[in-house]
JSON list of C-alpha atoms and ligand atoms in Angstrom, two decimals:
[
{"chain": "A", "resi": 1, "resn": "MET", "atom": "CA", "xyz": [27.17, -16.09, 6.42]},
{"chain": "A", "resi": 2, "resn": "THR", "atom": "CA", "xyz": [24.15, -13.91, 6.76]},
{"chain": "A", "resi": 3, "resn": "VAL", "atom": "CA", "xyz": [22.00, -13.34, 3.72]},
{"chain": "A", "resi": 4, "resn": "SER", "atom": "CA", "xyz": [19.90, -10.23, 3.77]},
{"chain": "A", "resi": 5, "resn": "GLU", "atom": "CA", "xyz": [18.07, -7.97, 1.35]},
{"chain": "A", "resi": 6, "resn": "GLN", "atom": "CA", "xyz": [21.03, -5.59, 1.54]},
{"chain": "A", "resi": 7, "resn": "GLY", "atom": "CA", "xyz": [23.76, -8.06, 0.73]},
{"chain": "A", "resi": 8, "resn": "LEU", "atom": "CA", "xyz": [25.95, -10.88, 2.07]},
{"chain": "A", "resi": 9, "resn": "ILE", "atom": "CA", "xyz": [27.71, -10.30, 5.30]},
{"chain": "A", "resi": 10, "resn": "VAL", "atom": "CA", "xyz": [30.62, -12.62, 5.95]},
{"chain": "A", "resi": 11, "resn": "PRO", "atom": "CA", "xyz": [31.25, -12.83, 9.66]},
{"chain": "A", "resi": 12, "resn": "GLY", "atom": "CA", "xyz": [34.83, -11.90, 10.62]},
{"chain": "A", "resi": 13, "resn": "SER", "atom": "CA", "xyz": [35.80, -10.85, 7.15]},
{"chain": "A", "resi": 14, "resn": "GLY", "atom": "CA", "xyz": [34.48, -7.33, 7.25]},
{"chain": "A", "resi": 15, "resn": "LYS", "atom": "CA", "xyz": [33.07, -7.78, 3.70]},
{"chain": "A", "resi": 16, "resn": "PHE", "atom": "CA", "xyz": [29.72, -6.61, 2.67]},
{"chain": "A", "resi": 17, "resn": "ASP", "atom": "CA", "xyz": [28.75, -7.37, -0.93]},
{"chain": "A", "resi": 18, "resn": "LEU", "atom": "CA", "xyz": [25.76, -5.59, -2.31]},
{"chain": "A", "resi": 19, "resn": "PRO", "atom": "CA", "xyz": [23.53, -7.38, -4.83]},
{"chain": "A", "resi": 20, "resn": "GLU", "atom": "CA", "xyz": [22.23, -5.97, -8.10]},
{"chain": "A", "resi": 21, "resn": "TYR", "atom": "CA", "xyz": [19.04, -3.91, -7.71]},
{"chain": "A", "resi": 22, "resn": "LEU", "atom": "CA", "xyz": [16.21, -6.32, -8.31]},
{"chain": "A", "resi": 23, "resn": "LYS", "atom": "CA", "xyz": [13.65, -5.22, -10.90]},
{"chain": "A", "resi": 24, "resn": "ALA", "atom": "CA", "xyz": [10.09, -6.00, -10.80]},
{"chain": "A", "resi": 25, "resn": "GLY", "atom": "CA", "xyz": [8.61, -8.44, -13.32]},
{"chain": "A", "resi": 26, "resn": "PRO", "atom": "CA", "xyz": [7.48, -7.29, -16.74]},
{"chain": "A", "resi": 27, "resn": "GLY", "atom": "CA", "xyz": [4.11, -5.68, -16.83]},
{"chain": "A", "resi": 28, "resn": "ASN", "atom": "CA", "xyz": [4.30, -5.10, -13.11]},
{"chain": "A", "resi": 29, "resn": "HIS", "atom": "CA", "xyz": [4.26, -1.35, -13.41]},
{"chain": "A", "resi": 30, "resn": "PRO", "atom": "CA", "xyz": [1.93, 0.92, -15.34]},
{"chain": "A", "resi": 31, "resn": "PRO", "atom": "CA", "xyz": [3.43, 2.76, -18.38]},
{"chain": "A", "resi": 32, "resn": "LEU", "atom": "CA", "xyz": [4.31, 6.37, -17.71]},
{"chain": "A", "resi": 33, "resn": "ASP", "atom": "CA", "xyz": [1.54, 7.45, -19.98]},
{"chain": "A", "resi": 34, "resn": "SER", "atom": "CA", "xyz": [-1.68, 5.48, -19.39]},
{"chain": "A", "resi": 35, "resn": "PRO", "atom": "CA", "xyz": [-4.19, 7.23, -21.74]},
{"chain": "A", "resi": 36, "resn": "GLY", "atom": "CA", "xyz": [-7.21, 5.99, -19.81]},
{"chain": "A", "resi": 37, "resn": "TYR", "atom": "CA", "xyz": [-5.83, 7.50, -16.68]},
{"chain": "A", "resi": 38, "resn": "LYS", "atom": "CA", "xyz": [-5.68, 11.13, -17.94]},
{"chain": "A", "resi": 39, "resn": "SER", "atom": "CA", "xyz": [-3.45, 12.86, -15.37]},
{"chain": "A", "resi": 40, "resn": "THR", "atom": "CA", "xyz": [-0.44, 10.50, -15.91]},
{"chain": "A", "resi": 41, "resn": "GLY", "atom": "CA", "xyz": [0.34, 12.48, -19.09]},
{"chain": "A", "resi": 42, "resn": "LEU", "atom": "CA", "xyz": [0.90, 15.63, -16.98]},
{"chain": "A", "resi": 43, "resn": "ARG", "atom": "CA", "xyz": [3.12, 14.40, -14.05]},
{"chain": "A", "resi": 44, "resn": "HIS", "atom": "CA", "xyz": [5.77, 11.85, -15.10]},
{"chain": "A", "resi": 45, "resn": "PRO", "atom": "CA", "xyz": [9.48, 12.61, -15.97]},
{"chain": "A", "resi": 46, "resn": "LYS", "atom": "CA", "xyz": [10.03, 13.51, -19.67]},
{"chain": "A", "resi": 47, "resn": "GLN", "atom": "CA", "xyz": [13.73, 12.26, -19.56]},
{"chain": "A", "resi": 48, "resn": "PRO", "atom": "CA", "xyz": [14.73, 8.63, -19.18]},
{"chain": "A", "resi": 49, "resn": "LEU", "atom": "CA", "xyz": [14.96, 7.48, -15.63]},
{"chain": "A", "resi": 50, "resn": "VAL", "atom": "CA", "xyz": [18.41, 7.02, -14.14]},
{"chain": "A", "resi": 51, "resn": "LEU", "atom": "CA", "xyz": [18.78, 3.95, -11.94]},
{"chain": "A", "resi": 52, "resn": "LEU", "atom": "CA", "xyz": [20.92, 4.89, -8.99]},
{"chain": "A", "resi": 53, "resn": "PRO", "atom": "CA", "xyz": [23.64, 2.37, -8.02]},
{"chain": "A", "resi": 54, "resn": "GLN", "atom": "CA", "xyz": [22.68, 0.44, -4.92]},
{"chain": "A", "resi": 55, "resn": "ARG", "atom": "CA", "xyz": [25.42, 1.54, -2.48]},
{"chain": "A", "resi": 56, "resn": "LEU", "atom": "CA", "xyz": [25.72, 1.21, 1.33]},
{"chain": "A", "resi": 57, "resn": "THR", "atom": "CA", "xyz": [24.15, 4.62, 1.85]},
{"chain": "A", "resi": 58, "resn": "GLU", "atom": "CA", "xyz": [21.08, 3.73, -0.20]},
{"chain": "A", "resi": 59, "resn": "VAL", "atom": "CA", "xyz": [20.32, 0.48, 1.75]},
{"chain": "A", "resi": 60, "resn": "THR", "atom": "CA", "xyz": [21.28, 1.47, 5.29]},
{"chain": "A", "resi": 61, "resn": "GLY", "atom": "CA", "xyz": [19.71, 4.90, 5.58]},
{"chain": "A", "resi": 62, "resn": "PRO", "atom": "CA", "xyz": [17.92, 5.87, 8.78]},
{"chain": "A", "resi": 63, "resn": "LEU", "atom": "CA", "xyz": [14.52, 4.37, 9.62]},
{"chain": "A", "resi": 64, "resn": "LEU", "atom": "CA", "xyz": [11.74, 5.52, 11.83]},
{"chain": "A", "resi": 65, "resn": "GLY", "atom": "CA", "xyz": [12.07, 3.95, 15.26]},
{"chain": "A", "resi": 66, "resn": "ASP", "atom": "CA", "xyz": [9.13, 2.09, 16.67]},
{"chain": "A", "resi": 67, "resn": "GLU", "atom": "CA", "xyz": [9.02, 4.31, 19.76]},
{"chain": "A", "resi": 68, "resn": "LEU", "atom": "CA", "xyz": [6.96, 6.84, 17.80]},
{"chain": "A", "resi": 69, "resn": "ILE", "atom": "CA", "xyz": [4.25, 4.31, 16.91]},
{"chain": "A", "resi": 70, "resn": "THR", "atom": "CA", "xyz": [1.65, 3.28, 19.34]},
{"chain": "A", "resi": 71, "resn": "MET", "atom": "CA", "xyz": [-0.77, 0.31, 19.17]},
{"chain": "A", "resi": 72, "resn": "GLY", "atom": "CA", "xyz": [-3.63, 2.78, 18.80]},
{"chain": "A", "resi": 73, "resn": "ASP", "atom": "CA", "xyz": [-2.27, 4.06, 15.54]},
{"chain": "A", "resi": 74, "resn": "ALA", "atom": "CA", "xyz": [-3.17, 0.83, 13.89]},
{"chain": "A", "resi": 75, "resn": "ASP", "atom": "CA", "xyz": [-6.86, 0.94, 15.00]},
{"chain": "A", "resi": 76, "resn": "LEU", "atom": "CA", "xyz": [-8.66, 3.63, 12.94]},
{"chain": "A", "resi": 77, "resn": "THR", "atom": "CA", "xyz": [-11.94, 2.92, 14.80]},
{"chain": "A", "resi": 78, "resn": "THR", "atom": "CA", "xyz": [-10.75, 4.14, 18.19]},
{"chain": "A", "resi": 79, "resn": "GLN", "atom": "CA", "xyz": [-9.06, 7.47, 17.37]},
{"chain": "A", "resi": 80, "resn": "HIS", "atom": "CA", "xyz": [-12.11, 9.62, 18.52]},
{"chain": "A", "resi": 81, "resn": "GLY", "atom": "CA", "xyz": [-14.77, 9.69, 21.18]},
{"chain": "A", "resi": 82, "resn": "GLY", "atom": "CA", "xyz": [-17.23, 7.45, 19.31]},
{"chain": "A", "resi": 83, "resn": "GLU", "atom": "CA", "xyz": [-17.18, 4.64, 16.78]},
{"chain": "A", "resi": 84, "resn": "PRO", "atom": "CA", "xyz": [-17.12, 5.52, 13.05]},
{"chain": "A", "resi": 85, "resn": "GLN", "atom": "CA", "xyz": [-19.97, 4.59, 10.73]},
{"chain": "A", "resi": 86, "resn": "GLY", "atom": "CA", "xyz": [-19.60, 1.56, 8.39]},
{"chain": "A", "resi": 87, "resn": "GLN", "atom": "CA", "xyz": [-18.44, -1.98, 8.20]},
{"chain": "A", "resi": 88, "resn": "ARG", "atom": "CA", "xyz": [-15.67, -2.71, 10.63]},
{"chain": "A", "resi": 89, "resn": "ILE", "atom": "CA", "xyz": [-12.81, -4.67, 8.94]},
{"chain": "A", "resi": 90, "resn": "ILE", "atom": "CA", "xyz": [-9.43, -6.15, 9.87]},
{"chain": "A", "resi": 91, "resn": "VAL", "atom": "CA", "xyz": [-6.66, -5.87, 7.29]},
{"chain": "A", "resi": 92, "resn": "SER", "atom": "CA", "xyz": [-3.53, -7.97, 7.92]},
{"chain": "A", "resi": 93, "resn": "GLY", "atom": "CA", "xyz": [-0.64, -9.46, 6.03]},
{"chain": "A", "resi": 94, "resn": "GLN", "atom": "CA", "xyz": [3.01, -10.09, 5.80]},
{"chain": "A", "resi": 95, "resn": "VAL", "atom": "CA", "xyz": [5.71, -7.89, 4.23]},
{"chain": "A", "resi": 96, "resn": "ARG", "atom": "CA", "xyz": [8.33, -9.87, 2.39]},
{"chain": "A", "resi": 97, "resn": "ASP", "atom": "CA", "xyz": [11.56, -9.09, 0.50]},
{"chain": "A", "resi": 98, "resn": "SER", "atom": "CA", "xyz": [12.48, -10.36, -3.00]},
{"chain": "A", "resi": 99, "resn": "GLY", "atom": "CA", "xyz": [13.62, -13.70, -1.52]},
{"chain": "A", "resi": 100, "resn": "GLY", "atom": "CA", "xyz": [10.36, -14.35, 0.30]},
{"chain": "A", "resi": 101, "resn": "ARG", "atom": "CA", "xyz": [11.89, -13.50, 3.70]},
{"chain": "A", "resi": 102, "resn": "PRO", "atom": "CA", "xyz": [9.75, -11.43, 6.15]},
{"chain": "A", "resi": 103, "resn": "VAL", "atom": "CA", "xyz": [10.67, -7.83, 6.62]},
{"chain": "A", "resi": 104, "resn": "PRO", "atom": "CA", "xyz": [10.35, -6.92, 10.40]},
{"chain": "A", "resi": 105, "resn": "ASP", "atom": "CA", "xyz": [10.31, -3.45, 11.84]},
{"chain": "A", "resi": 106, "resn": "THR", "atom": "CA", "xyz": [9.17, -1.54, 8.76]},
{"chain": "A", "resi": 107, "resn": "LEU", "atom": "CA", "xyz": [6.75, 1.30, 8.85]},
{"chain": "A", "resi": 108, "resn": "VAL", "atom": "CA", "xyz": [3.48, 0.64, 7.11]},
{"chain": "A", "resi": 109, "resn": "GLU", "atom": "CA", "xyz": [1.10, 3.68, 6.65]},
{"chain": "A", "resi": 110, "resn": "ILE", "atom": "CA", "xyz": [-2.40, 3.65, 5.29]},
{"chain": "A", "resi": 111, "resn": "TRP", "atom": "CA", "xyz": [-4.94, 6.27, 4.24]},
{"chain": "A", "resi": 112, "resn": "GLN", "atom": "CA", "xyz": [-8.47, 5.83, 2.90]},
{"chain": "A", "resi": 113, "resn": "THR", "atom": "CA", "xyz": [-11.99, 7.29, 2.61]},
{"chain": "A", "resi": 114, "resn": "ASN", "atom": "CA", "xyz": [-14.64, 6.86, 5.23]},
{"chain": "A", "resi": 115, "resn": "ALA", "atom": "CA", "xyz": [-17.54, 4.57, 4.68]},
{"chain": "A", "resi": 116, "resn": "ALA", "atom": "CA", "xyz": [-19.35, 7.23, 2.48]},
{"chain": "A", "resi": 117, "resn": "GLY", "atom": "CA", "xyz": [-16.33, 7.53, 0.15]},
{"chain": "A", "resi": 118, "resn": "ARG", "atom": "CA", "xyz": [-14.98, 10.80, 1.41]},
{"chain": "A", "resi": 119, "resn": "TYR", "atom": "CA", "xyz": [-11.46, 11.73, 2.48]},
{"chain": "A", "resi": 120, "resn": "ARG", "atom": "CA", "xyz": [-10.78, 14.09, 5.28]},
{"chain": "A", "resi": 121, "resn": "HIS", "atom": "CA", "xyz": [-8.73, 16.51, 3.15]},
{"chain": "A", "resi": 122, "resn": "SER", "atom": "CA", "xyz": [-8.97, 20.20, 2.35]},
{"chain": "A", "resi": 123, "resn": "ARG", "atom": "CA", "xyz": [-9.06, 19.53, -1.38]},
{"chain": "A", "resi": 124, "resn": "GLU", "atom": "CA", "xyz": [-11.77, 16.88, -1.21]},
{"chain": "A", "resi": 125, "resn": "HIS", "atom": "CA", "xyz": [-14.89, 17.90, -3.17]},
{"chain": "A", "resi": 126, "resn": "HIS", "atom": "CA", "xyz": [-17.04, 14.80, -3.04]},
{"chain": "A", "resi": 127, "resn": "PRO", "atom": "CA", "xyz": [-20.29, 15.84, -1.39]},
{"chain": "A", "resi": 128, "resn": "ALA", "atom": "CA", "xyz": [-20.52, 12.83, 0.91]},
{"chain": "A", "resi": 129, "resn": "PRO", "atom": "CA", "xyz": [-20.66, 13.29, 4.65]},
{"chain": "A", "resi": 130, "resn": "LEU", "atom": "CA", "xyz": [-17.64, 13.43, 6.82]},
{"chain": "A", "resi": 131, "resn": "ASP", "atom": "CA", "xyz": [-17.51, 11.12, 9.84]},
{"chain": "A", "resi": 132, "resn": "PRO", "atom": "CA", "xyz": [-16.50, 13.04, 13.01]},
{"chain": "A", "resi": 133, "resn": "ASN", "atom": "CA", "xyz": [-15.14, 9.74, 14.37]},
{"chain": "A", "resi": 134, "resn": "PHE", "atom": "CA", "xyz": [-12.95, 8.72, 11.44]},
{"chain": "A", "resi": 135, "resn": "ASP", "atom": "CA", "xyz": [-9.76, 10.29, 9.98]},
{"chain": "A", "resi": 136, "resn": "GLY", "atom": "CA", "xyz": [-8.88, 7.47, 7.70]},
{"chain": "A", "resi": 137, "resn": "ILE", "atom": "CA", "xyz": [-5.16, 7.49, 8.61]},
{"chain": "A", "resi": 138, "resn": "GLY", "atom": "CA", "xyz": [-3.23, 4.69, 10.32]},
{"chain": "A", "resi": 139, "resn": "ARG", "atom": "CA", "xyz": [0.26, 3.37, 10.81]},
{"chain": "A", "resi": 140, "resn": "ALA", "atom": "CA", "xyz": [2.00, 0.24, 12.15]},
{"chain": "A", "resi": 141, "resn": "ILE", "atom": "CA", "xyz": [5.36, -1.44, 12.46]},
{"chain": "A", "resi": 142, "resn": "THR", "atom": "CA", "xyz": [5.71, -4.98, 11.23]},
{"chain": "A", "resi": 143, "resn": "ASP", "atom": "CA", "xyz": [6.50, -7.56, 13.93]},
{"chain": "A", "resi": 144, "resn": "SER", "atom": "CA", "xyz": [9.31, -10.10, 13.96]},
{"chain": "A", "resi": 145, "resn": "ALA", "atom": "CA", "xyz": [7.52, -12.19, 11.38]},
{"chain": "A", "resi": 146, "resn": "GLY", "atom": "CA", "xyz": [6.99, -9.14, 9.04]},
{"chain": "A", "resi": 147, "resn": "ARG", "atom": "CA", "xyz": [3.32, -8.93, 9.85]},
{"chain": "A", "resi": 148, "resn": "TYR", "atom": "CA", "xyz": [1.10, -5.91, 10.11]},
{"chain": "A", "resi": 149, "resn": "ARG", "atom": "CA", "xyz": [-2.56, -5.52, 11.24]},
{"chain": "A", "resi": 150, "resn": "PHE", "atom": "CA", "xyz": [-4.96, -2.69, 10.98]},
{"chain": "A", "resi": 151, "resn": "VAL", "atom": "CA", "xyz": [-8.60, -2.40, 12.26]},
{"chain": "A", "resi": 152, "resn": "THR", "atom": "CA", "xyz": [-10.56, 0.03, 10.17]},
{"chain": "A", "resi": 153, "resn": "ILE", "atom": "CA", "xyz": [-13.80, 0.68, 8.24]},
{"chain": "A", "resi": 154, "resn": "GLN", "atom": "CA", "xyz": [-14.62, -0.58, 4.75]},
{"chain": "A", "resi": 155, "resn": "PRO", "atom": "CA", "xyz": [-13.94, 2.43, 2.61]},
{"chain": "A", "resi": 156, "resn": "GLY", "atom": "CA", "xyz": [-16.46, 3.59, 0.06]},
{"chain": "A", "resi": 157, "resn": "ALA", "atom": "CA", "xyz": [-16.20, 4.26, -3.69]},
{"chain": "A", "resi": 158, "resn": "TYR", "atom": "CA", "xyz": [-15.82, 7.91, -4.81]},
{"chain": "A", "resi": 159, "resn": "PRO", "atom": "CA", "xyz": [-16.13, 9.82, -8.11]},
{"chain": "A", "resi": 160, "resn": "TRP", "atom": "CA", "xyz": [-12.87, 11.20, -9.53]},
{"chain": "A", "resi": 161, "resn": "GLY", "atom": "CA", "xyz": [-13.81, 13.08, -12.68]},
{"chain": "A", "resi": 162, "resn": "ASN", "atom": "CA", "xyz": [-11.35, 11.20, -14.98]},
{"chain": "A", "resi": 163, "resn": "HIS", "atom": "CA", "xyz": [-14.14, 10.53, -17.42]},
{"chain": "A", "resi": 164, "resn": "TYR", "atom": "CA", "xyz": [-17.90, 10.56, -17.52]},
{"chain": "A", "resi": 165, "resn": "ASN", "atom": "CA", "xyz": [-19.37, 8.71, -14.45]},
{"chain": "A", "resi": 166, "resn": "ALA", "atom": "CA", "xyz": [-15.92, 7.68, -13.24]},
{"chain": "A", "resi": 167, "resn": "TRP", "atom": "CA", "xyz": [-15.88, 6.01, -9.84]},
{"chain": "A", "resi": 168, "resn": "ARG", "atom": "CA", "xyz": [-12.79, 4.54, -8.02]},
{"chain": "A", "resi": 169, "resn": "PRO", "atom": "CA", "xyz": [-13.27, 1.04, -6.67]},
{"chain": "A", "resi": 170, "resn": "ALA", "atom": "CA", "xyz": [-12.99, 0.91, -2.82]},
{"chain": "A", "resi": 171, "resn": "HIS", "atom": "CA", "xyz": [-9.27, 0.89, -1.87]},
{"chain": "A", "resi": 172, "resn": "ILE", "atom": "CA", "xyz": [-6.81, 1.57, 0.78]},
{"chain": "A", "resi": 173, "resn": "HIS", "atom": "CA", "xyz": [-3.61, 3.46, 0.11]},
{"chain": "A", "resi": 174, "resn": "PHE", "atom": "CA", "xyz": [-0.45, 1.87, 1.54]},
{"chain": "A", "resi": 175, "resn": "SER", "atom": "CA", "xyz": [3.07, 3.30, 1.97]},
{"chain": "A", "resi": 176, "resn": "LEU", "atom": "CA", "xyz": [5.96, 1.06, 3.13]},
{"chain": "A", "resi": 177, "resn": "PHE", "atom": "CA", "xyz": [9.56, 2.03, 3.86]},
{"chain": "A", "resi": 178, "resn": "GLY", "atom": "CA", "xyz": [11.18, -1.39, 3.57]},
{"chain": "A", "resi": 179, "resn": "ARG", "atom": "CA", "xyz": [14.62, -1.58, 5.08]},
{"chain": "A", "resi": 180, "resn": "ALA", "atom": "CA", "xyz": [15.59, 1.93, 3.97]},
{"chain": "A", "resi": 181, "resn": "PHE", "atom": "CA", "xyz": [14.02, 5.11, 2.57]},
{"chain": "A", "resi": 182, "resn": "THR", "atom": "CA", "xyz": [15.14, 4.08, -0.93]},
{"chain": "A", "resi": 183, "resn": "GLN", "atom": "CA", "xyz": [12.95, 1.04, -0.80]},
{"chain": "A", "resi": 184, "resn": "ARG", "atom": "CA", "xyz": [9.81, 3.03, -0.26]},
{"chain": "A", "resi": 185, "resn": "LEU", "atom": "CA", "xyz": [6.73, 1.43, -1.80]},
{"chain": "A", "resi": 186, "resn": "VAL", "atom": "CA", "xyz": [3.48, 3.31, -2.35]},
{"chain": "A", "resi": 187, "resn": "THR", "atom": "CA", "xyz": [0.56, 1.24, -3.56]},
{"chain": "A", "resi": 188, "resn": "GLN", "atom": "CA", "xyz": [-3.20, 0.57, -3.26]},
{"chain": "A", "resi": 189, "resn": "MET", "atom": "CA", "xyz": [-5.14, -2.43, -1.97]},
{"chain": "A", "resi": 190, "resn": "TYR", "atom": "CA", "xyz": [-8.45, -3.37, -3.35]},
{"chain": "A", "resi": 191, "resn": "PHE", "atom": "CA", "xyz": [-11.28, -5.63, -2.30]},
{"chain": "A", "resi": 192, "resn": "PRO", "atom": "CA", "xyz": [-12.36, -8.89, -3.96]},
{"chain": "A", "resi": 193, "resn": "GLY", "atom": "CA", "xyz": [-15.48, -8.94, -6.13]},
{"chain": "A", "resi": 194, "resn": "ASP", "atom": "CA", "xyz": [-15.66, -5.07, -6.48]},
{"chain": "A", "resi": 195, "resn": "PRO", "atom": "CA", "xyz": [-17.81, -4.46, -9.65]},
{"chain": "A", "resi": 196, "resn": "LEU", "atom": "CA", "xyz": [-15.84, -1.28, -10.36]},
{"chain": "A", "resi": 197, "resn": "LEU", "atom": "CA", "xyz": [-12.44, -3.06, -10.73]},
{"chain": "A", "resi": 198, "resn": "PRO", "atom": "CA", "xyz": [-12.93, -3.87, -14.49]},
{"chain": "A", "resi": 199, "resn": "LEU", "atom": "CA", "xyz": [-13.90, -0.23, -15.17]},
{"chain": "A", "resi": 200, "resn": "ASP", "atom": "CA", "xyz": [-11.06, 1.48, -13.24]},
{"chain": "A", "resi": 201, "resn": "PRO", "atom": "CA", "xyz": [-8.27, 3.03, -15.39]},
{"chain": "A", "resi": 202, "resn": "ILE", "atom": "CA", "xyz": [-5.85, 3.13, -12.51]},
{"chain": "A", "resi": 203, "resn": "PHE", "atom": "CA", "xyz": [-6.25, -0.50, -11.54]},
{"chain": "A", "resi": 204, "resn": "ASN", "atom": "CA", "xyz": [-6.16, -1.53, -15.27]},
{"chain": "A", "resi": 205, "resn": "SER", "atom": "CA", "xyz": [-3.14, 0.57, -16.07]},
{"chain": "A", "resi": 206, "resn": "VAL", "atom": "CA", "xyz": [-1.07, -2.28, -14.61]},
{"chain": "A", "resi": 207, "resn": "PRO", "atom": "CA", "xyz": [-0.41, -4.45, -17.73]},
{"chain": "A", "resi": 208, "resn": "ASP", "atom": "CA", "xyz": [0.12, -7.85, -16.11]},
{"chain": "A", "resi": 209, "resn": "GLU", "atom": "CA", "xyz": [-3.00, -9.69, -14.98]},
{"chain": "A", "resi": 210, "resn": "LYS", "atom": "CA", "xyz": [-1.14, -11.45, -12.23]},
{"chain": "A", "resi": 211, "resn": "ALA", "atom": "CA", "xyz": [0.27, -8.20, -10.85]},
{"chain": "A", "resi": 212, "resn": "ARG", "atom": "CA", "xyz": [-3.29, -6.73, -10.93]},
{"chain": "A", "resi": 213, "resn": "GLN", "atom": "CA", "xyz": [-4.53, -9.67, -8.96]},
{"chain": "A", "resi": 214, "resn": "ARG", "atom": "CA", "xyz": [-1.83, -9.15, -6.33]},
{"chain": "A", "resi": 215, "resn": "MET", "atom": "CA", "xyz": [-3.49, -5.76, -5.65]},
{"chain": "A", "resi": 216, "resn": "ILE", "atom": "CA", "xyz": [-6.67, -7.48, -4.45]},
{"chain": "A", "resi": 217, "resn": "ALA", "atom": "CA", "xyz": [-6.86, -8.55, -0.84]},
{"chain": "A", "resi": 218, "resn": "GLY", "atom": "CA", "xyz": [-8.40, -11.96, 0.03]},
{"chain": "A", "resi": 219, "resn": "PHE", "atom": "CA", "xyz": [-11.38, -12.39, 2.21]},
{"chain": "A", "resi": 220, "resn": "ASP", "atom": "CA", "xyz": [-10.17, -14.39, 5.15]},
{"chain": "A", "resi": 221, "resn": "MET", "atom": "CA", "xyz": [-12.61, -16.22, 7.36]},
{"chain": "A", "resi": 222, "resn": "ASP", "atom": "CA", "xyz": [-9.88, -17.11, 9.87]},
{"chain": "A", "resi": 223, "resn": "LEU", "atom": "CA", "xyz": [-9.12, -13.40, 10.23]},
{"chain": "A", "resi": 224, "resn": "THR", "atom": "CA", "xyz": [-12.76, -12.58, 10.50]},
{"chain": "A", "resi": 225, "resn": "GLN", "atom": "CA", "xyz": [-13.94, -12.16, 14.14]},
{"chain": "A", "resi": 226, "resn": "PRO", "atom": "CA", "xyz": [-17.42, -13.39, 15.10]},
{"chain": "A", "resi": 227, "resn": "GLU", "atom": "CA", "xyz": [-19.93, -10.64, 15.91]},
{"chain": "A", "resi": 228, "resn": "TRP", "atom": "CA", "xyz": [-17.31, -8.02, 15.26]},
{"chain": "A", "resi": 229, "resn": "ALA", "atom": "CA", "xyz": [-15.43, -7.56, 12.03]},
{"chain": "A", "resi": 230, "resn": "LEU", "atom": "CA", "xyz": [-14.66, -9.05, 8.51]},
{"chain": "A", "resi": 231, "resn": "GLY", "atom": "CA", "xyz": [-11.08, -9.99, 7.87]},
{"chain": "A", "resi": 232, "resn": "TYR", "atom": "CA", "xyz": [-8.95, -9.42, 4.69]},
{"chain": "A", "resi": 233, "resn": "THR", "atom": "CA", "xyz": [-5.46, -10.72, 4.15]},
{"chain": "A", "resi": 234, "resn": "TRP", "atom": "CA", "xyz": [-2.95, -8.82, 1.88]},
{"chain": "A", "resi": 235, "resn": "ASP", "atom": "CA", "xyz": [0.62, -9.63, 1.65]},
{"chain": "A", "resi": 236, "resn": "ILE", "atom": "CA", "xyz": [3.16, -7.16, 0.21]},
{"chain": "A", "resi": 237, "resn": "VAL", "atom": "CA", "xyz": [6.40, -8.00, -1.64]},
{"chain": "A", "resi": 238, "resn": "LEU", "atom": "CA", "xyz": [8.89, -5.13, -1.76]},
{"chain": "A", "resi": 239, "resn": "ARG", "atom": "CA", "xyz": [11.07, -6.20, -4.73]},
{"chain": "A", "resi": 240, "resn": "GLY", "atom": "CA", "xyz": [11.72, -8.77, -7.41]},
{"chain": "A", "resi": 241, "resn": "ARG", "atom": "CA", "xyz": [9.55, -10.43, -10.05]},
{"chain": "A", "resi": 242, "resn": "ALA", "atom": "CA", "xyz": [6.69, -11.05, -7.63]},
{"chain": "A", "resi": 243, "resn": "ALA", "atom": "CA", "xyz": [6.90, -7.46, -6.26]},
{"chain": "A", "resi": 244, "resn": "SER", "atom": "CA", "xyz": [3.70, -5.69, -5.36]},
{"chain": "A", "resi": 245, "resn": "VAL", "atom": "CA", "xyz": [2.59, -3.09, -7.83]},
{"chain": "A", "resi": 246, "resn": "PHE", "atom": "CA", "xyz": [3.90, 0.32, -6.89]},
{"chain": "A", "resi": 247, "resn": "GLU", "atom": "CA", "xyz": [2.94, 3.89, -7.89]},
{"chain": "B", "resi": 1, "resn": "FE2", "atom": "FE1", "xyz": [-7.78, 7.03, -3.23]}
]
């Protein structure tokens, strides 16, 4: 018998039993209205959410093939003619399902500011310099052990106008597709020791302390490469009580 995130496949029987949808633990997700995070009141559904049944269609939908992803897509420091400004970092981790099993072949996408805290985006208003050698966009496919690895630049903090003197702590946005489109997870990774974390309404909108801590990467000396880059490890859990916080 093969056990997977999708269900139990009994060889020779043709049977495929789908498990119940696994909810995240209590306090793992911010409330729809988070008063400190003002814009939440303007953009969430006003009606109760409807949990779709988990059927074969929902868990076996098409996935992006790895033929569209190149190794260079995961190195944000080599996408232009020169090297970007800032502290070079390596961000790596493992994607797991609710049972702790690695999730291979899943698309991991990231986006972030440059070292000065500026996004390359038409609606970006922060008067910090753009970096001609940095777009802040990367993607990778997890390997057979569910691992991903990016080379990038330490992102900067940026003002966001939520309240007086509001600055977002440095972070990297992540999107994962899991084993099917319906398992998509969008989240943010933070850096340890950031003095802005206790002040950030988005980070602190997650009620559970342990869930908040799961959003913070760990500095990793083994991943750090001498004379070249600092290493940060950040594992992601798609579902279940230990699931990563999602937006
Ligand atoms: Fe951001």
